[in-house]
XYZ file of C-alpha atoms in Angstrom:
780
model
C 85.951 28.438 196.539
C 86.866 28.719 200.213
C 85.553 25.807 202.038
C 85.910 23.478 199.037
C 86.764 19.961 199.936
C 89.286 19.374 197.104
C 92.061 21.442 195.232
C 91.671 21.345 191.703
C 94.840 21.113 189.228
C 94.427 24.159 186.930
C 97.883 23.980 185.532
C 96.519 22.856 182.046
C 94.109 25.770 181.940
C 96.540 28.247 180.610
C 98.048 25.862 178.032
C 94.440 25.017 176.724
C 93.819 28.654 176.255
C 97.028 29.274 174.650
C 96.326 26.364 172.157
C 92.934 27.995 171.641
C 94.526 31.496 170.865
C 96.893 29.794 168.455
C 94.081 28.027 166.584
C 92.243 31.271 166.277
C 95.254 32.913 164.746
C 95.761 30.377 162.281
C 92.298 30.371 161.226
C 91.691 34.066 160.967
C 95.111 34.796 159.512
C 96.025 31.628 157.678
C 99.290 33.203 156.231
C 100.533 33.095 159.853
C 99.811 29.233 160.267
C 103.402 28.197 159.110
C 105.279 30.749 161.422
C 103.020 29.315 164.338
C 103.845 25.838 163.297
C 107.496 26.565 163.123
C 107.661 28.149 166.383
C 105.706 25.739 168.102
C 107.780 22.999 166.769
C 111.103 24.736 167.921
C 109.552 25.382 171.440
C 108.516 21.531 171.725
C 111.880 20.156 170.502
C 113.480 22.656 172.895
C 111.553 21.544 175.742
C 112.251 17.773 174.975
C 115.871 18.566 174.704
C 116.030 20.125 178.088
C 114.190 17.249 179.542
C 116.738 14.815 178.252
C 119.758 16.936 179.142
C 118.702 17.135 182.713
C 118.659 13.503 182.492
C 115.094 13.061 184.060
C 111.525 12.778 182.665
C 109.227 15.360 184.185
C 105.551 14.664 183.462
C 104.824 18.192 183.280
C 107.651 19.022 180.895
C 106.602 16.128 178.692
C 103.001 17.092 178.719
C 104.113 20.718 177.991
C 106.142 19.464 175.000
C 103.086 17.170 173.667
C 100.988 20.228 173.675
C 103.417 22.524 171.938
C 103.862 19.889 169.177
C 100.025 19.495 169.048
C 99.620 23.295 168.710
C 102.160 22.846 165.680
C 99.899 20.194 164.187
C 96.882 22.574 164.762
C 98.957 25.272 162.824
C 99.867 23.030 160.008
C 96.247 21.768 159.796
C 95.190 25.300 158.966
C 98.252 25.983 156.903
C 97.456 22.988 154.521
C 93.927 24.117 154.016
C 95.117 27.679 152.565
C 95.812 26.636 148.987
C 92.544 24.850 148.635
C 90.587 27.565 150.136
C 92.438 30.230 147.723
C 91.280 27.697 144.770
C 87.672 27.646 146.262
C 87.748 31.531 146.559
C 88.039 31.892 142.666
C 84.653 30.370 142.270
C 83.035 33.362 144.086
C 80.140 34.745 142.012
C 80.126 32.030 139.490
C 77.548 29.305 138.804
C 79.450 25.882 139.388
C 78.895 22.293 139.492
C 80.126 20.485 142.604
C 80.275 16.889 143.555
C 80.891 16.184 147.255
C 79.861 13.945 150.271
C 77.528 15.256 152.846
C 79.247 15.480 156.159
C 76.616 16.922 158.368
C 72.737 16.606 159.273
C 70.516 19.075 157.220
C 68.428 21.744 158.788
C 65.928 24.068 157.334
C 67.129 27.724 157.337
C 65.270 30.925 157.451
C 65.216 31.333 153.770
C 63.357 27.946 153.606
C 66.365 26.126 152.130
C 67.568 22.728 153.572
C 71.394 23.522 154.705
C 74.167 21.079 155.137
C 77.794 20.801 155.116
C 79.584 18.907 152.047
C 83.209 18.016 151.521
C 83.670 18.532 148.059
C 85.422 16.266 145.694
C 85.335 17.995 142.624
C 83.996 21.627 141.770
C 84.350 24.100 138.991
C 83.061 24.822 135.595
C 79.601 23.470 134.414
C 80.186 20.042 132.929
C 84.075 19.957 133.730
C 84.630 20.203 137.572
C 88.047 19.740 138.690
C 89.480 18.039 141.682
C 89.116 20.472 144.580
C 88.604 19.056 148.234
C 87.332 21.869 150.789
C 84.370 21.921 152.925
C 81.343 23.627 151.587
C 77.878 24.677 152.726
C 75.158 24.025 150.539
C 71.427 25.076 150.606
C 68.799 23.522 148.379
C 65.123 22.772 148.228
C 63.878 20.506 151.016
C 63.687 17.028 149.669
C 64.387 13.619 151.438
C 67.681 11.576 150.985
C 70.298 14.580 151.792
C 71.727 12.322 154.785
C 75.541 12.021 156.205
C 77.600 10.128 153.726
C 75.307 10.760 150.585
C 77.067 11.944 147.693
C 75.379 14.495 145.431
C 76.091 16.558 142.499
C 74.912 20.413 142.947
C 74.639 23.152 140.443
C 74.258 26.524 141.934
C 75.640 29.955 142.406
C 78.884 30.077 144.835
C 79.936 32.624 147.211
C 83.379 32.547 148.697
C 83.524 33.001 152.711
C 85.834 34.770 154.800
C 88.797 33.540 156.751
C 87.444 31.887 160.170
C 84.605 30.133 158.492
C 84.943 26.285 158.110
C 83.117 26.439 154.866
C 85.341 27.721 152.127
C 82.395 28.462 149.985
C 78.465 28.695 150.081
C 76.425 27.148 147.398
C 72.991 28.225 146.520
C 71.768 24.926 144.825
C 69.589 25.344 141.665
C 69.602 21.640 140.592
C 70.838 19.004 142.836
C 71.346 15.071 142.162
C 71.665 12.242 144.665
C 74.577 10.240 143.084
C 74.809 7.655 145.982
C 72.702 7.412 149.179
C 74.138 6.874 152.359
C 75.755 3.536 153.086
C 76.542 1.114 156.033
C 75.837 2.268 159.379
C 74.961 5.644 158.443
C 72.533 4.341 155.822
C 70.931 2.412 158.611
C 71.170 5.420 160.994
C 69.633 7.567 158.475
C 66.524 5.153 158.061
C 66.184 4.822 161.744
C 66.015 8.686 162.075
C 63.559 9.241 159.207
C 61.039 6.345 160.786
C 61.291 8.027 164.032
C 60.717 11.663 162.720
C 57.561 10.289 160.616
C 56.261 8.609 164.065
C 56.815 11.576 166.074
C 55.252 14.090 163.693
C 52.094 12.146 163.814
C 51.579 13.139 167.240
C 49.716 16.450 168.244
C 51.507 19.737 169.036
C 53.039 20.786 171.233
C 55.786 18.372 171.546
C 55.647 16.812 168.077
C 57.932 18.861 166.165
C 60.353 19.146 169.199
C 60.633 15.403 169.848
C 62.876 14.539 167.178
C 65.329 17.372 168.157
C 65.193 16.069 171.726
C 65.966 12.377 170.958
C 67.765 12.348 167.818
C 68.880 15.949 167.149
C 66.580 16.222 163.710
C 65.229 19.917 164.247
C 63.327 20.139 160.772
C 59.949 19.619 162.350
C 60.609 22.572 164.933
C 58.734 25.543 164.131
C 60.089 29.155 163.744
C 57.585 29.962 166.707
C 58.767 27.229 168.987
C 62.449 27.847 167.912
C 61.996 31.402 168.878
C 60.591 30.587 172.161
C 63.275 28.162 173.023
C 65.709 30.815 172.406
C 64.153 33.497 174.360
C 63.511 31.084 177.276
C 67.162 29.772 177.278
C 66.132 26.358 176.403
C 67.612 26.274 172.690
C 70.179 23.743 173.806
C 67.349 21.162 174.176
C 66.271 21.746 170.477
C 69.358 19.785 169.057
C 72.012 17.301 170.057
C 74.040 19.206 172.815
C 76.217 17.829 175.652
C 73.245 17.622 177.732
C 71.867 14.786 175.225
C 75.121 13.131 175.337
C 75.411 13.287 179.160
C 72.062 11.925 179.367
C 72.850 8.800 177.158
C 76.094 8.274 179.315
C 74.322 8.744 182.551
C 71.297 6.237 181.827
C 73.770 3.352 180.548
C 76.123 3.816 183.487
C 73.080 3.775 185.837
C 71.559 0.730 183.999
C 74.550 -1.329 184.171
C 75.120 -0.609 187.713
C 71.672 -1.410 188.484
C 72.438 -4.931 186.855
C 75.476 -5.242 188.935
C 78.097 -4.381 186.602
C 81.585 -3.273 187.694
C 83.087 0.292 187.235
C 85.029 -0.995 183.914
C 81.818 -2.512 182.240
C 79.884 0.457 183.238
C 82.539 2.858 181.616
C 82.897 0.537 178.382
C 79.218 0.070 177.827
C 78.386 3.941 178.482
C 81.249 4.742 175.825
C 79.703 2.390 173.341
C 76.380 3.341 173.922
C 77.688 7.050 173.381
C 79.357 5.944 170.208
C 76.316 4.518 168.693
C 74.275 7.604 169.571
C 76.732 9.772 168.025
C 76.287 7.722 164.843
C 72.604 7.935 164.851
C 72.418 11.535 165.409
C 75.120 12.011 162.519
C 79.069 12.433 163.830
C 79.302 16.189 162.364
C 81.917 18.392 164.194
C 79.429 19.818 166.712
C 78.136 16.471 167.857
C 81.625 14.796 168.195
C 82.662 18.183 170.439
C 79.356 17.773 172.647
C 79.904 13.897 172.938
C 83.641 14.199 173.959
C 82.852 17.140 176.549
C 79.745 15.060 177.923
C 81.548 11.860 178.233
C 84.588 13.427 180.003
C 82.487 15.510 182.253
C 80.139 12.485 183.140
C 82.996 9.944 183.497
C 85.164 12.040 185.569
C 82.198 12.556 188.043
C 80.893 8.976 187.969
C 84.385 7.439 188.103
C 85.047 9.306 191.392
C 87.761 11.527 190.029
C 86.100 14.988 189.663
C 89.328 16.684 190.717
C 90.884 15.571 187.467
C 87.848 16.887 185.336
C 89.365 20.071 184.424
C 92.667 18.542 183.338
C 91.137 16.123 181.369
C 88.761 18.947 179.747
C 91.774 20.954 178.996
C 93.387 17.854 177.346
C 90.107 17.448 175.302
C 89.926 21.003 174.133
C 93.643 20.844 172.995
C 93.014 17.564 171.093
C 89.820 18.837 169.405
C 91.407 22.132 168.222
C 94.438 20.537 166.954
C 92.102 17.973 164.917
C 89.870 21.134 163.922
C 91.061 24.546 164.617
C 88.107 26.217 162.905
C 85.804 24.878 166.158
C 87.985 27.569 167.925
C 85.902 30.169 166.273
C 82.459 28.903 166.909
C 80.186 30.270 169.996
C 78.978 26.447 170.315
C 82.433 25.351 171.123
C 83.153 27.683 173.567
C 79.720 27.492 175.153
C 80.130 23.699 175.393
C 83.634 24.013 177.126
C 82.126 26.587 179.402
C 79.146 24.305 180.283
C 81.301 21.496 180.764
C 83.831 23.292 183.140
C 80.729 24.853 185.097
C 79.475 21.154 185.585
C 82.810 20.067 186.967
C 83.759 23.163 188.907
C 80.921 25.450 189.706
C 77.828 23.319 190.348
C 79.190 21.488 193.349
C 79.933 24.550 195.558
C 76.541 25.858 194.275
C 74.777 22.917 195.372
C 76.731 22.853 198.655
C 75.693 26.362 199.457
C 72.235 26.161 198.295
C 71.833 23.153 200.420
C 71.769 25.481 203.660
C 68.209 26.478 202.807
C 66.929 23.597 200.658
C 67.241 19.827 200.638
C 70.451 18.490 199.142
C 68.772 16.772 195.746
C 67.032 19.999 195.173
C 70.022 22.234 195.623
C 72.038 19.748 193.214
C 69.177 20.016 190.814
C 69.152 23.639 190.548
C 72.704 24.028 190.973
C 73.426 22.538 187.558
C 71.327 24.656 185.357
C 72.362 27.815 187.548
C 76.154 26.914 186.996
C 75.543 26.626 183.321
C 73.963 29.872 182.974
C 76.405 31.752 185.070
C 79.318 30.223 182.799
C 77.609 30.713 179.675
C 76.103 34.170 180.051
C 79.287 36.192 179.349
C 79.924 34.404 176.181
C 76.408 34.801 174.798
C 76.697 38.504 175.610
C 79.734 38.638 173.228
C 77.632 37.847 170.151
C 73.683 37.854 171.100
C 71.545 40.893 171.540
C 69.439 39.517 174.273
C 70.213 37.736 177.451
C 67.608 35.516 179.121
C 66.482 36.346 182.444
C 63.870 33.845 182.855
C 66.661 31.128 181.634
C 67.302 29.462 184.887
C 63.589 28.900 186.120
C 62.730 27.831 182.741
C 65.608 25.417 182.927
C 64.636 24.218 186.207
C 61.123 23.331 185.075
C 62.249 21.692 181.786
C 65.491 19.983 182.256
C 63.780 17.090 184.277
C 61.643 16.076 181.487
C 64.465 16.197 178.847
C 66.230 12.698 180.118
C 62.769 11.133 179.891
C 62.097 12.410 176.364
C 65.806 11.536 175.099
C 65.884 8.059 176.610
C 62.382 6.929 175.690
C 62.612 8.614 172.229
C 65.806 6.416 171.733
C 63.815 3.195 172.789
C 61.350 4.263 170.271
C 64.140 4.406 167.727
C 65.534 0.836 168.878
C 62.000 -0.425 168.820
C 61.503 0.459 165.008
C 61.201 -3.218 163.867
C 57.954 -3.772 166.194
C 55.871 -0.747 165.257
C 53.225 -1.039 167.905
C 56.191 -0.820 170.609
C 57.771 1.936 168.980
C 54.579 3.734 168.656
C 53.838 3.265 172.487
C 57.510 4.632 173.291
C 56.972 7.520 170.716
C 53.798 8.493 172.632
C 55.248 8.362 175.992
C 57.979 10.473 175.002
C 55.607 12.995 173.708
C 54.252 14.091 177.175
C 57.721 15.263 178.298
C 58.453 17.117 175.023
C 55.147 18.751 175.063
C 56.089 19.880 178.778
C 59.136 21.337 177.422
C 57.484 23.133 174.501
C 54.897 24.564 176.743
C 57.285 25.706 179.241
C 59.175 27.458 176.355
C 56.338 29.220 175.136
C 55.057 30.372 178.624
C 58.385 31.257 179.592
C 58.996 33.524 176.483
C 55.962 35.459 177.005
C 56.761 36.420 180.495
C 57.220 40.139 180.661
C 60.759 41.128 181.012
C 61.963 37.760 180.688
C 64.784 38.697 178.459
C 67.008 41.687 178.487
C 68.642 43.430 175.372
C 72.213 44.185 175.370
C 74.555 45.475 172.774
C 76.912 42.655 172.037
C 80.417 42.899 172.660
C 83.177 42.835 175.265
C 81.723 45.623 177.454
C 78.347 43.395 177.992
C 80.419 40.494 178.233
C 82.129 42.050 181.286
C 79.037 43.412 182.707
C 77.543 40.013 182.683
C 80.661 38.257 183.942
C 80.630 40.511 187.216
C 76.740 40.048 187.730
C 77.578 36.145 187.066
C 80.254 36.262 189.630
C 78.235 38.112 192.231
C 75.373 35.570 192.003
C 77.646 32.710 192.122
C 79.525 34.102 195.452
C 76.104 34.890 197.029
C 74.521 31.396 196.139
C 77.584 29.325 197.160
C 78.198 31.332 200.476
C 81.892 31.297 199.706
C 84.634 33.119 197.209
C 87.310 31.854 195.199
C 89.323 34.810 195.901
C 92.014 35.168 198.696
C 93.638 37.813 200.860
C 91.831 41.356 201.182
C 90.031 40.371 197.841
C 88.642 37.496 199.227
C 87.402 39.327 202.423
C 85.699 42.029 200.495
C 84.297 40.026 197.331
C 81.215 38.819 199.381
C 79.879 42.162 200.545
C 80.952 43.618 196.972
C 78.747 41.003 195.533
C 75.801 41.779 197.351
C 76.067 45.270 196.554
C 76.353 44.490 192.917
C 73.218 42.573 193.290
C 71.359 45.079 195.128
C 72.252 47.555 192.398
C 71.526 45.357 189.480
C 68.118 44.549 191.254
C 67.311 48.156 191.617
C 68.026 48.715 187.971
C 65.958 45.755 186.987
C 62.924 46.943 189.002
C 63.341 50.260 187.263
C 63.347 48.933 183.811
C 60.122 46.726 184.766
C 58.497 49.987 186.058
C 59.599 51.962 182.992
C 58.295 49.271 180.678
C 55.119 48.706 182.435
C 53.040 51.198 184.804
C 55.388 54.184 183.940
C 55.694 53.505 180.395
C 53.493 56.471 179.270
C 55.852 58.671 180.907
C 58.867 57.751 178.794
C 57.560 58.033 175.390
C 56.462 61.335 173.626
C 52.647 61.579 173.019
C 52.410 63.091 169.558
C 53.980 60.640 167.392
C 52.602 58.973 164.488
C 55.413 56.739 163.056
C 57.654 54.478 165.160
C 60.656 52.505 163.890
C 61.267 49.859 166.840
C 64.647 48.680 167.391
C 64.411 45.002 166.716
C 67.867 44.182 165.621
C 68.408 43.176 162.175
C 65.037 43.045 161.008
C 62.047 45.546 160.391
C 59.287 46.540 162.989
C 57.578 49.716 162.001
C 54.370 51.341 163.611
C 51.931 53.699 162.056
C 49.417 55.448 164.310
C 46.324 57.645 163.463
C 43.577 58.495 165.786
C 44.142 55.684 167.970
C 44.223 53.080 165.205
C 47.559 51.280 164.935
C 49.247 49.518 161.996
C 52.512 47.269 162.388
C 54.515 46.614 159.537
C 56.628 43.413 160.244
C 57.844 42.138 163.477
C 61.515 41.332 163.573
C 62.784 38.140 164.123
C 62.880 37.731 168.096
C 59.600 38.247 170.267
C 61.262 40.473 173.180
C 62.499 43.541 171.146
C 58.940 44.029 169.445
C 57.067 43.257 172.439
C 58.946 45.881 174.464
C 58.549 48.491 171.846
C 54.806 47.744 171.559
C 54.629 47.934 175.604
C 56.591 51.140 175.599
C 54.379 52.744 173.060
C 51.379 51.526 175.186
C 49.869 49.313 172.185
C 47.805 46.277 173.271
C 45.877 45.659 169.938
C 46.859 45.870 166.313
C 44.163 47.053 163.740
C 46.463 46.085 160.661
C 49.378 43.906 160.615
C 51.603 44.206 157.266
C 53.913 41.183 156.732
C 55.841 42.357 153.749
C 57.257 38.927 153.096
C 58.009 35.794 154.864
C 61.762 36.045 156.028
C 62.391 35.344 159.350
C 63.772 38.805 160.026
C 60.429 40.369 159.035
C 57.955 38.008 160.498
C 59.960 35.699 162.909
C 58.131 37.210 166.086
C 54.506 37.471 164.330
C 53.172 34.380 166.412
C 53.436 36.171 169.435
C 50.607 38.652 168.257
C 48.200 35.771 167.819
C 44.895 37.069 169.334
C 45.836 40.789 169.194
C 45.392 41.259 165.409
C 41.998 42.243 163.467
C 43.428 42.222 159.922
C 46.784 40.689 158.199
C 47.877 41.851 154.894
C 50.513 39.730 153.713
C 52.921 39.115 150.521
C 53.109 36.015 148.444
C 53.250 32.468 150.494
C 55.967 30.083 149.491
C 56.535 27.683 152.310
C 54.464 25.519 154.557
C 55.627 27.512 157.688
C 54.203 30.750 155.917
C 50.765 29.156 155.625
C 50.983 27.890 159.200
C 51.750 31.278 160.680
C 48.966 32.865 158.616
C 46.568 30.074 159.953
C 47.577 30.729 163.689
C 46.796 34.412 163.185
C 43.429 33.659 161.468
C 42.614 31.337 164.406
C 43.516 34.220 166.628
C 40.696 36.097 164.978
C 42.532 38.134 162.237
C 41.148 38.479 158.830
C 43.896 37.270 156.121
C 44.161 39.213 153.134
C 46.766 38.827 150.236
C 48.215 42.186 149.510
C 48.478 43.314 145.651
C 48.980 46.603 143.987
C 46.178 48.935 144.020
C 44.609 47.745 147.555
C 43.652 50.506 149.813
C 41.926 51.391 153.150
C 42.022 53.581 156.033
C 43.624 53.580 159.517
C 41.724 56.103 161.427
C 42.185 59.547 159.640
C 45.122 58.140 157.580
C 44.778 56.587 154.240
C 46.974 53.489 152.943
C 47.368 52.353 149.513
C 49.507 48.968 148.473
C 52.097 49.976 145.637
C 53.752 46.369 145.055
C 53.660 43.544 144.454
C 51.776 43.196 141.252
C 49.377 40.107 141.427
C 50.583 36.831 140.195
C 53.922 38.142 138.830
C 56.021 35.596 137.617
C 59.067 37.926 137.464
C 59.234 38.469 140.997
C 58.333 35.157 142.987
C 57.930 35.219 146.966
C 60.823 36.755 148.733
C 62.378 40.071 148.895
C 61.560 41.595 145.509
C 57.769 40.461 145.998
C 57.844 42.671 149.341
C 54.561 44.367 150.133
C 55.330 48.163 149.845
C 52.639 50.507 151.362
C 52.267 54.253 151.543
C 50.326 56.156 154.393
C 48.982 59.616 154.134
C 46.863 62.047 155.999
C 45.408 61.844 159.527
C 48.624 63.543 161.274
C 50.666 60.810 159.422
C 53.263 62.379 157.175
C 53.176 61.016 153.721
C 55.310 57.964 153.912
C 56.656 55.124 151.873
C 57.636 51.638 153.267
C 59.863 49.595 150.816
C 60.184 46.314 152.592
C 63.080 44.536 151.141
C 62.909 45.719 147.528
C 65.907 45.628 145.247
C 66.968 47.835 142.696
C 65.095 46.068 139.613
C 61.530 46.214 141.342
C 62.421 49.617 142.742
C 62.824 50.900 138.946
C 59.439 49.407 138.087
C 57.716 51.005 141.200
C 59.026 54.248 140.427
C 56.731 54.538 137.444
C 53.773 54.478 139.546
C 54.906 57.002 142.295
C 53.772 60.599 142.291
C 54.930 63.511 144.276
C 57.522 63.603 147.098
C 57.412 61.786 150.474
C 58.233 62.985 154.007
C 59.484 59.853 155.169
C 60.807 56.703 153.542
C 61.791 53.391 155.382
C 64.686 52.568 153.037
C 64.724 49.113 151.599
C 66.532 46.019 152.587
C 68.093 47.477 155.815
C 69.944 49.968 153.705
C 71.797 47.262 151.370
C 73.742 48.410 148.564
C 71.204 47.147 145.954
C 69.236 50.482 145.606
C 67.979 52.472 142.674
C 69.181 56.244 143.013
C 66.593 57.387 140.645
C 63.789 56.429 142.957
C 65.382 57.992 145.958
C 65.867 61.147 143.909
C 62.353 61.093 142.808
C 60.632 60.753 146.020
C 62.788 63.538 147.634
C 62.121 62.123 151.518
C 63.059 64.497 154.121
C 63.673 61.491 156.547
C 65.254 58.262 155.730
C 64.765 55.379 158.358
C 67.143 52.541 158.377
C 66.186 49.467 160.300
C 69.216 47.379 161.136
C 71.015 45.530 163.797
C 74.166 46.970 165.477
C 77.198 45.497 163.861
C 75.343 43.052 161.864
C 77.272 40.634 159.699
C 75.858 42.295 156.511
C 77.350 45.674 157.007
C 73.809 47.450 156.884
C 73.230 50.134 156.281
C 75.782 50.684 153.639
C 77.657 53.820 153.653
C 76.908 54.337 149.825
C 73.312 53.788 150.519
C 73.387 56.475 153.268
C 74.976 58.834 151.123
C 72.559 58.142 148.351
C 69.516 59.110 150.478
C 71.427 62.131 152.090
C 72.213 63.488 148.512
C 68.557 63.290 148.072
C 68.027 65.660 150.999
C 67.186 63.038 153.534
C 68.024 62.991 157.412
C 69.352 59.581 158.321
C 67.796 57.867 161.078
C 69.199 54.577 162.146
C 67.810 52.003 164.834
C 71.244 50.508 165.117
C 72.588 53.607 166.444
C 69.626 55.596 167.906
C 67.382 52.733 168.944
C 63.535 53.189 168.717
C 62.817 56.293 166.326
C 59.603 58.250 166.749
C 58.393 60.770 163.915
C 55.403 63.213 164.431
C 53.914 66.331 162.978
C 53.756 69.718 164.755
C 52.522 72.760 162.824
C 53.393 71.174 159.688
C 56.900 70.278 160.653
C 58.305 66.873 161.090
C 59.616 66.172 164.852
C 61.928 63.383 165.784
C 62.798 61.673 169.001
C 65.201 58.972 169.285
C 65.868 56.690 172.099
C 69.613 57.403 172.079
C 71.274 60.719 171.234
C 73.666 59.517 168.615
C 74.200 61.656 165.811
C 72.018 63.277 164.326
C 70.595 65.214 167.732
C 67.955 63.196 169.652
C 65.306 65.931 168.413
C 65.143 67.563 165.296
C 62.514 69.709 163.440
C 62.497 68.946 159.381
C 60.047 70.683 157.171
C 57.602 68.821 155.649
C 57.669 68.710 151.745
C 53.801 68.460 151.766
């Protein structure tokens, strides 16, 4: 930017981006790997030939040749993997036996399974697996012992992955056996982690579950509620090992050695040694190695007095990492890590200088670091995330000072494990900053308007990039542009910010004091746009029933606010998948009764306990239950009580119908698959006006059920451009063949349905086809 005291060498930036692009091509189009390798090899050798022909060595030319040759190596890395991935693809849809070594830490997924990466050694037919060395992703029932370096035998269903995924296959384990526990330093690190997690989780919440994530990267104890709050508040990078954790370790050791009088060389050597030990402790999986390399480079270039070389070294690091592991090019985490590191090197100093005009220098630096990271990462997040955290910068300003304390003191608790009283003291001391961070996350996540919903993609990324640039120029008081663009960039930035502020203010008004003016009054059924999940509202005579909540808090909260709903009379949790109950914790204290499906995991019980402590009556749903909601009657049609055939999960979803009291006869099918749908059809009588199509419109449907109920409106609740392809075209065709009008939250946003003179009336938030307002005859 203008006024900067250093000129940075950016010549390696296009080279790093070029290697990144080649890595993407090789990963997504493996067949092109050998072509890329050949062209890169020829280019590299030609560059070397020209250098020697001229009779002089040029550092720039030599560096270009090295990078081009490195690109060839990256291409060949992806190319060598093609035959093995093809062999793994033949396992798709089969029950296999696999023997392999765990290569990552384990984390609990939304399905309750423990997931980790495995490098297979043998895989194939039960009892006779053949030699096969590919990375796989394995999910098993949570048990201890699945540590980095352990060798396991798994029997389970295999599913091949698409090109671009690091894992060649996903295995849903049915039986698993640990053949060999983690050995050597990995075994020691595993024991240290387990001791610390056990010690930390004895402490009270909030903070107990978060502390292992802050100190050693173990997120198994982080509840879904806290995880969602950390994501909403822009603090999710603190729940697991990231560049921030690695930077804290490097900085703490560097400072401690300097305090003891050590020279620069000893400071650097001991800081890198401590970082290596930290990587072993938290498991050296690819994401951790990437974060440690980025953090080490950023910290060392700054602390060694060579910040101007930081970008060049960062570009070399990105190139080297992609050469060794091209699949990282496809991961958002890698892009975010690189962007955040670049922001720390390039953007944070001018921001701090600019803000020091109206605040103390130390405070300006403390604010400049999270602001720089947020501005740099925002456009990348907008490419794939459905929400942008507006509250993220102030939340990070509050939480970030506590993170180094929790990390360093937590690591001291790990080192003090042989002396339990001292380890307990350190863990208790680290609990306070962890509790502060957890409280900051939950309070920030509850701030109205704290996040903004966006449609992920290039358009949203460009919009966020423009806003980030405008904010950066305004805060720094300078511009990176030259000439006429530079003269106009500052006024243009203020115009952009004024317009954005006006739009944000209008949004707050329309979702707050003026919310009633934006929503029709005579609705009785609402399908909220909660992304890839369910969140449906039924209203009769002022009484409210909410069927599922979606995964993230902000979408369901925004929908309820727009509908003017403060309290919920009946909350129906069809089943406990995260896309149906992930945001339920935000409703604690606002619910009178909860009707829920079968419980299978401790997190399910904990959620129900929180709702009960908030004053809700808890009721286990089963066929035949019924009740009233205002003037409407509801009845549970599924699941059957104590059914062994359909345990907790999709096929045990609570299916409920509503009828009467200005509510059209409606059927809400949860995530039922075709088999239970056929059994459910036996007890259905007559036609329905509205059906919420099962499982977001997946292909696993029973055509006879939809032909029988003859619904006039079919609601598909799905996220835009979701990875599952929901709703499937064959399912849409199935419901339309039965005479239903298709309404989709991914295309039309919030959907409202009412009754006017015995006709169904539809309003949609967006006017995608079908039309925004439509009259449909009520079959009743």
